[in-house]
């Protein structure tokens, strides 16, 4: 089970990298906008600096292209990889363009150039399977967005995982679009290799009243805490 953080908030990234919990970080244009980022490359470089500060492992950092055109996506992907100069750079390519045509050839070309791709905005198992066949290192199934279409998020994850395992595809499923604490567990149970978690759910996932009660009892018995 590999937890990623779904944010561009530097304070939160710093706070959670320190814990050793994270195996990756994902961003997208909406996340950057919500974090008040105006210069994405500067923000990504700051994230890389934090990663290097806290871990020797080049954990994955997903950065998304800002274009709809296949040629421009390829150009941006290569320039992001060069400019970031970070081993964990992962380029997010959406499965479809705004006209509904697929971006599988873009994924394939980047994969052939050994650029790690995270194919994002996958809603169905077939989209995710196709992206994995094209060579995406990661396929992102967006849990709550899947549910918004009336499909079952867990079923789409389960089927994708079955196919990845059956064909021994070297791709991992990232589940994003987490809107409830329990979505994390559902995603793992359905077969996600990775869940990318918005920061606010991590304290909720860690919280348990009995742990707090236990610590209180220990401190009382140690004479450190009064009644
Ligand atoms: C992550 O990689 C996705 O871009 C993100 O989780 C989407 O989340 P949302 O559906 O809440 O926008």
Coordinates of N, CA, C and O in Angstrom, one line a residue, residues 129 132-133 161-171:
X129 N -6.8 0.3 -18.7 CA -6.1 -0.8 -19.3 C -5.4 -0.4 -20.6 O -4.2 -0.7 -20.8
X132 N -2.4 1.6 -19.7 CA -1.3 0.7 -19.2 C -0.7 0.0 -20.4 O 0.6 -0.2 -20.5
X133 N -1.5 -0.5 -21.4 CA -0.9 -1.1 -22.6 C 0.0 -0.1 -23.4 O 0.9 -0.5 -24.0
X161 N -7.2 -3.8 -12.1 CA -6.2 -4.6 -11.4 C -6.1 -6.0 -11.9 O -5.0 -6.5 -12.1
X162 N -7.2 -6.6 -12.2 CA -7.3 -8.0 -12.7 C -6.5 -8.0 -14.0 O -5.7 -8.9 -14.3
X163 N -6.7 -7.0 -14.9 CA -6.1 -7.0 -16.2 C -4.6 -6.7 -16.1 O -3.8 -7.4 -16.8
X164 N -4.2 -5.8 -15.3 CA -2.8 -5.5 -15.1 C -2.1 -6.8 -14.6 O -1.0 -7.1 -15.1
X165 N -2.7 -7.5 -13.7 CA -2.1 -8.7 -13.1 C -2.1 -9.8 -14.2 O -1.0 -10.5 -14.4
X166 N -3.2 -9.9 -14.9 CA -3.3 -11.0 -15.8 C -2.3 -10.9 -17.0 O -1.7 -11.9 -17.4
X167 N -2.1 -9.7 -17.4 CA -1.1 -9.4 -18.5 C 0.2 -9.0 -18.1 O 1.1 -8.6 -18.9
X168 N 0.4 -9.0 -16.7 CA 1.7 -8.7 -16.1 C 2.2 -7.3 -16.7 O 3.3 -7.2 -17.1
X169 N 1.3 -6.3 -16.7 CA 1.7 -5.0 -17.2 C 2.4 -4.3 -16.1 O 2.0 -4.3 -15.0
X170 N 3.5 -3.6 -16.5 CA 4.3 -2.9 -15.5 C 3.7 -1.5 -15.1 O 4.4 -0.5 -15.1
X171 N 2.4 -1.5 -14.8 CA 1.7 -0.3 -14.5 C 1.1 -0.4 -13.1 O 0.7 -1.5 -12.7

